[in-house]
């Protein structure tokens, strides 16, 4: 008898748990049937906002090239842009997990990343630049790679990935923000920083005693990342980017943040 009662009880428990679970997954499932984004009417963008001039804080507002391009894309799609500032190396996983619609973070298109997310058409280019202190004995790429120098990078960036490949874990110091890597250089904790050229210029301009070597480590394409499960959003964002390129909006945004000389 005791056994039967406990069996009935446990069955009831399982049934109520299943019900709770169904109710819970029902309410948290915000994805609408007729919505191409996670939350209807919104375009949720993941970025890492310490990467001027692509994304950075102006007071408590995040601004920059990626922000304005994403805003222009959102306007075209009739969506409200919502920006989430997270760790750079969490962006792709978050997109895969369905937390963000797009990743716009001066993100380089790589074959490895293409296994995890789709990339939109390319909207900008970058170069991995080498920052050193004035008077450093590191004068070019080969000196940097061949010596026993320690290099600072932002975790999970192409600078991190390629350098770790070229010179090994032990000589690469990872920082969660590009600025922290630059601070480590100023404090003499690392001998050089490898980071994309535009943020490199901004960091060098903001700090005395630093310079960018006249040599490039790699040349890269930037694009936005979108979930592999959302082909429709990819299509629409690409169409929007195409129109923004054709009507000169993309160039105007880039020119605003990176004025061409002359
Ligand atoms: N272009 C490099 C990469 O894709 C660095 C991008 C870092 N972006 C950022 N918003 N912190 O790995």
Short mmCIF file of C-alpha atoms and ligand atoms in Angstrom, two decimals:
data_model
loop_
_atom_site.label_atom_id
_atom_site.label_comp_id
_atom_site.label_asym_id
_atom_site.label_seq_id
_atom_site.Cartn_x
_atom_site.Cartn_y
_atom_site.Cartn_z
CA UNK A 1 0.00 0.00 0.00
CA UNK A 2 2.74 2.40 0.99
CA UNK A 3 4.45 1.62 -2.27
CA UNK A 4 1.35 2.41 -4.32
CA UNK A 5 0.82 5.73 -2.57
CA UNK A 6 4.37 6.79 -3.17
CA UNK A 7 4.08 5.70 -6.78
CA UNK A 8 0.94 7.78 -7.23
CA UNK A 9 2.60 10.69 -5.53
CA UNK A 10 5.68 10.52 -7.68
CA UNK A 11 3.58 10.25 -10.83
CA UNK A 12 1.68 13.34 -9.75
CA UNK A 13 4.96 15.07 -9.10
CA UNK A 14 6.29 14.21 -12.53
CA UNK A 15 3.05 15.35 -14.14
CA UNK A 16 3.11 18.69 -12.32
CA UNK A 17 6.78 19.16 -13.16
CA UNK A 18 6.09 18.49 -16.82
CA UNK A 19 3.28 21.01 -16.67
CA UNK A 20 5.46 23.62 -14.99
CA UNK A 21 8.17 22.98 -17.53
CA UNK A 22 5.79 23.36 -20.46
CA UNK A 23 4.34 26.56 -19.01
CA UNK A 24 7.80 27.93 -18.40
CA UNK A 25 9.19 27.16 -21.82
CA UNK A 26 6.00 28.57 -23.31
CA UNK A 27 6.35 31.93 -21.63
CA UNK A 28 10.10 32.32 -22.16
CA UNK A 29 9.80 31.55 -25.84
CA UNK A 30 9.58 35.11 -27.09
CA UNK A 31 10.24 34.24 -30.70
CA UNK A 32 7.11 35.09 -32.60
CA UNK A 33 6.03 33.05 -35.58
CA UNK A 34 5.97 36.10 -37.82
CA UNK A 35 9.06 37.75 -36.35
CA UNK A 36 12.47 37.39 -37.98
CA UNK A 37 14.21 38.42 -34.76
CA UNK A 38 14.32 36.99 -31.25
CA UNK A 39 11.98 39.62 -29.86
CA UNK A 40 9.31 41.00 -32.15
CA UNK A 41 10.10 44.55 -33.28
CA UNK A 42 13.66 44.50 -31.90
CA UNK A 43 17.09 43.90 -33.33
CA UNK A 44 19.35 42.80 -30.49
CA UNK A 45 22.98 43.51 -31.25
CA UNK A 46 25.88 42.06 -29.28
CA UNK A 47 29.13 43.99 -29.23
CA UNK A 48 32.15 44.73 -27.07
CA UNK A 49 32.22 48.48 -26.69
CA UNK A 50 35.94 49.12 -26.11
CA UNK A 51 36.91 49.21 -29.73
CA UNK A 52 36.98 52.78 -31.05
CA UNK A 53 35.92 53.99 -33.56
CA UNK A 54 33.73 50.92 -34.23
CA UNK A 55 32.11 50.87 -30.78
CA UNK A 56 32.95 52.82 -27.66
CA UNK A 57 31.34 54.75 -24.84
CA UNK A 58 30.60 58.43 -25.23
CA UNK A 59 29.45 59.12 -21.66
CA UNK A 60 27.08 56.24 -21.00
CA UNK A 61 26.04 55.92 -24.62
CA UNK A 62 27.60 53.39 -26.98
CA UNK A 63 28.48 55.00 -30.31
CA UNK A 64 30.63 54.22 -33.33
CA UNK A 65 30.68 52.88 -36.86
CA UNK A 66 29.11 49.50 -36.05
CA UNK A 67 26.43 51.16 -33.94
CA UNK A 68 25.45 53.57 -36.70
CA UNK A 69 25.48 50.90 -39.39
CA UNK A 70 23.38 48.57 -37.23
CA UNK A 71 21.03 51.48 -36.50
CA UNK A 72 20.65 52.19 -40.22
CA UNK A 73 20.00 48.49 -40.89
CA UNK A 74 17.45 48.33 -38.05
CA UNK A 75 15.69 51.43 -39.45
CA UNK A 76 15.44 49.78 -42.85
CA UNK A 77 13.97 46.62 -41.31
CA UNK A 78 11.58 48.65 -39.16
CA UNK A 79 13.17 47.34 -35.95
CA UNK A 80 14.28 49.03 -32.75
CA UNK A 81 18.02 48.53 -32.12
CA UNK A 82 18.99 47.23 -28.68
CA UNK A 83 22.70 47.06 -27.88
CA UNK A 84 24.25 44.58 -25.44
CA UNK A 85 27.86 45.21 -24.40
CA UNK A 86 29.46 41.85 -23.57
CA UNK A 87 32.85 40.13 -23.65
CA UNK A 88 34.12 39.85 -27.21
CA UNK A 89 34.66 36.12 -26.93
CA UNK A 90 31.06 35.54 -25.78
CA UNK A 91 29.46 37.12 -28.85
CA UNK A 92 29.45 34.08 -31.14
CA UNK A 93 28.29 31.68 -28.42
CA UNK A 94 25.49 34.11 -27.49
CA UNK A 95 24.30 34.28 -31.08
CA UNK A 96 24.35 30.48 -31.31
CA UNK A 97 22.37 30.29 -28.07
CA UNK A 98 19.69 32.59 -29.52
CA UNK A 99 20.40 35.51 -27.15
CA UNK A 100 21.38 38.06 -29.79
CA UNK A 101 20.21 38.62 -33.36
CA UNK A 102 23.45 40.05 -34.68
CA UNK A 103 27.02 40.49 -33.59
CA UNK A 104 28.49 43.79 -34.79
CA UNK A 105 31.91 44.24 -33.26
CA UNK A 106 34.51 44.92 -35.93
CA UNK A 107 34.39 41.18 -36.22
CA UNK A 108 36.74 39.54 -38.66
CA UNK A 109 35.38 36.90 -40.99
CA UNK A 110 37.34 33.68 -40.44
CA UNK A 111 36.79 30.12 -41.68
CA UNK A 112 36.78 28.88 -38.10
CA UNK A 113 34.01 31.33 -37.05
CA UNK A 114 32.05 30.46 -40.19
CA UNK A 115 31.58 27.00 -38.74
CA UNK A 116 29.55 28.57 -35.89
CA UNK A 117 27.75 31.55 -37.44
CA UNK A 118 26.85 33.08 -40.79
CA UNK A 119 28.50 36.34 -41.80
CA UNK A 120 26.81 39.16 -43.69
CA UNK A 121 28.49 40.81 -46.64
CA UNK A 122 31.73 42.56 -45.71
CA UNK A 123 31.28 46.22 -44.73
CA UNK A 124 34.79 47.25 -43.63
CA UNK A 125 38.42 46.13 -43.53
CA UNK A 126 40.96 45.97 -40.77
CA UNK A 127 44.64 45.30 -40.31
CA UNK A 128 46.20 43.77 -37.21
CA UNK A 129 48.63 46.48 -36.13
CA UNK A 130 51.55 46.25 -33.71
CA UNK A 131 51.77 48.89 -30.95
CA UNK A 132 55.03 49.36 -29.04
CA UNK A 133 56.51 51.97 -26.72
CA UNK A 134 58.56 54.75 -28.32
CA UNK A 135 62.17 53.58 -28.51
CA UNK A 136 61.24 49.88 -28.42
CA UNK A 137 63.73 47.50 -29.96
CA UNK A 138 60.83 45.81 -31.75
CA UNK A 139 60.83 47.39 -35.20
CA UNK A 140 58.83 45.01 -37.35
CA UNK A 141 56.83 41.81 -37.46
CA UNK A 142 59.85 39.50 -37.66
CA UNK A 143 61.60 41.04 -34.65
CA UNK A 144 58.36 40.66 -32.69
CA UNK A 145 57.84 37.03 -33.65
CA UNK A 146 61.46 35.86 -33.49
CA UNK A 147 62.41 37.41 -30.15
CA UNK A 148 61.10 36.25 -26.79
CA UNK A 149 58.77 39.21 -26.39
CA UNK A 150 55.43 39.02 -24.63
CA UNK A 151 52.48 40.32 -26.63
CA UNK A 152 49.20 41.65 -25.22
CA UNK A 153 45.94 40.93 -27.05
CA UNK A 154 42.19 41.05 -26.48
CA UNK A 155 40.90 37.57 -25.62
CA UNK A 156 39.43 35.62 -28.49
CA UNK A 157 40.26 38.17 -31.18
CA UNK A 158 42.09 37.32 -34.36
CA UNK A 159 45.18 38.97 -32.85
CA UNK A 160 44.97 36.42 -30.02
CA UNK A 161 44.26 33.46 -32.31
CA UNK A 162 46.99 34.16 -34.89
CA UNK A 163 49.67 35.10 -32.37
CA UNK A 164 48.99 32.09 -30.19
CA UNK A 165 49.41 30.04 -33.34
CA UNK A 166 52.63 31.79 -34.34
CA UNK A 167 54.46 32.20 -31.03
CA UNK A 168 52.58 29.98 -28.55
CA UNK A 169 50.47 30.47 -25.43
CA UNK A 170 53.38 31.39 -23.17
CA UNK A 171 54.19 34.58 -25.03
CA UNK A 172 50.61 35.83 -25.38
CA UNK A 173 48.95 37.76 -22.54
CA UNK A 174 45.17 37.97 -22.89
CA UNK A 175 43.07 40.89 -21.68
CA UNK A 176 39.29 41.17 -21.71
CA UNK A 177 39.45 44.67 -23.24
CA UNK A 178 41.81 46.19 -25.79
CA UNK A 179 42.43 49.16 -23.44
CA UNK A 180 43.66 46.80 -20.72
CA UNK A 181 46.22 45.32 -23.12
CA UNK A 182 47.40 48.85 -23.93
CA UNK A 183 47.60 49.69 -20.22
CA UNK A 184 49.75 46.59 -19.70
CA UNK A 185 52.08 47.87 -22.43
CA UNK A 186 52.35 51.27 -20.75
CA UNK A 187 53.11 49.56 -17.44
CA UNK A 188 55.80 47.41 -19.07
CA UNK A 189 53.97 44.13 -18.44
CA UNK A 190 53.99 43.30 -22.15
CA UNK A 191 56.39 44.33 -24.92
CA UNK A 192 53.82 44.96 -27.65
CA UNK A 193 50.08 44.88 -28.32
CA UNK A 194 48.55 43.43 -31.46
CA UNK A 195 45.13 44.87 -32.22
CA UNK A 196 43.12 46.16 -35.19
CA UNK A 197 44.59 49.32 -36.72
CA UNK A 198 41.74 51.77 -36.09
CA UNK A 199 41.46 51.07 -32.34
CA UNK A 200 45.28 50.99 -32.31
CA UNK A 201 45.33 54.56 -33.67
CA UNK A 202 42.78 55.68 -31.08
CA UNK A 203 44.72 54.09 -28.21
CA UNK A 204 48.02 55.59 -29.38
CA UNK A 205 46.40 59.02 -29.75
CA UNK A 206 45.02 58.79 -26.22
CA UNK A 207 48.32 57.79 -24.59
CA UNK A 208 51.77 59.41 -24.72
CA UNK A 209 54.84 57.38 -25.58
CA UNK A 210 53.27 54.76 -27.84
CA UNK A 211 53.56 54.17 -31.56
CA UNK A 212 52.25 51.86 -34.26
CA UNK A 213 54.87 49.99 -36.27
CA UNK A 214 54.83 50.61 -39.97
CA UNK A 215 54.18 46.95 -40.70
CA UNK A 216 51.01 44.91 -40.74
CA UNK A 217 50.47 41.55 -39.16
CA UNK A 218 47.36 40.54 -41.14
CA UNK A 219 44.68 42.06 -43.34
CA UNK A 220 41.06 41.25 -42.55
CA UNK A 221 37.40 41.71 -43.55
CA UNK A 222 34.75 42.82 -41.06
CA UNK A 223 31.16 41.58 -41.22
CA UNK A 224 28.22 41.08 -38.88
CA UNK A 225 27.56 37.63 -37.45
CA UNK A 226 24.08 36.08 -37.52
CA UNK A 227 22.78 32.71 -36.34
CA UNK A 228 22.96 29.88 -38.85
CA UNK A 229 19.31 29.22 -37.96
CA UNK A 230 18.21 32.60 -39.27
CA UNK A 231 18.75 32.68 -43.02
CA UNK A 232 15.89 35.15 -43.43
CA UNK A 233 17.52 37.78 -41.19
CA UNK A 234 20.82 37.28 -43.02
CA UNK A 235 19.07 37.91 -46.31
CA UNK A 236 17.33 41.04 -45.06
CA UNK A 237 20.42 42.50 -43.39
CA UNK A 238 22.45 41.92 -46.56
CA UNK A 239 19.78 43.64 -48.62
CA UNK A 240 19.80 46.60 -46.20
CA UNK A 241 23.63 46.77 -46.29
CA UNK A 242 23.53 46.73 -50.09
CA UNK A 243 21.09 49.65 -50.19
CA UNK A 244 23.11 51.57 -47.58
CA UNK A 245 26.24 51.06 -49.64
CA UNK A 246 24.55 52.15 -52.86
CA UNK A 247 23.06 55.33 -51.43
CA UNK A 248 26.35 56.35 -49.79
CA UNK A 249 25.21 55.93 -46.17
CA UNK A 250 27.93 53.39 -45.32
CA UNK A 251 30.71 55.61 -46.66
CA UNK A 252 29.29 58.64 -44.86
CA UNK A 253 29.26 56.75 -41.53
CA UNK A 254 32.85 55.57 -41.97
CA UNK A 255 33.98 59.06 -43.08
CA UNK A 256 32.39 60.56 -39.97
CA UNK A 257 34.56 58.41 -37.67
CA UNK A 258 37.62 57.92 -39.88
CA UNK A 259 38.00 61.11 -41.90
CA UNK A 260 40.07 60.46 -45.00
CA UNK A 261 43.11 62.68 -45.26
CA UNK A 262 43.01 65.83 -47.36
N1 LIG B 1 38.74 42.10 -35.63
C1 LIG B 1 39.11 41.36 -34.49
C2 LIG B 1 38.38 40.04 -34.43
O1 LIG B 1 37.38 39.88 -35.04
C3 LIG B 1 38.89 42.12 -33.20
C4 LIG B 1 37.52 42.60 -32.94
C5 LIG B 1 37.32 43.10 -31.53
N2 LIG B 1 36.08 43.81 -31.45
C6 LIG B 1 35.61 44.44 -30.37
N3 LIG B 1 34.48 45.08 -30.47
N4 LIG B 1 36.25 44.42 -29.25
O2 LIG B 1 38.76 39.14 -33.75
#
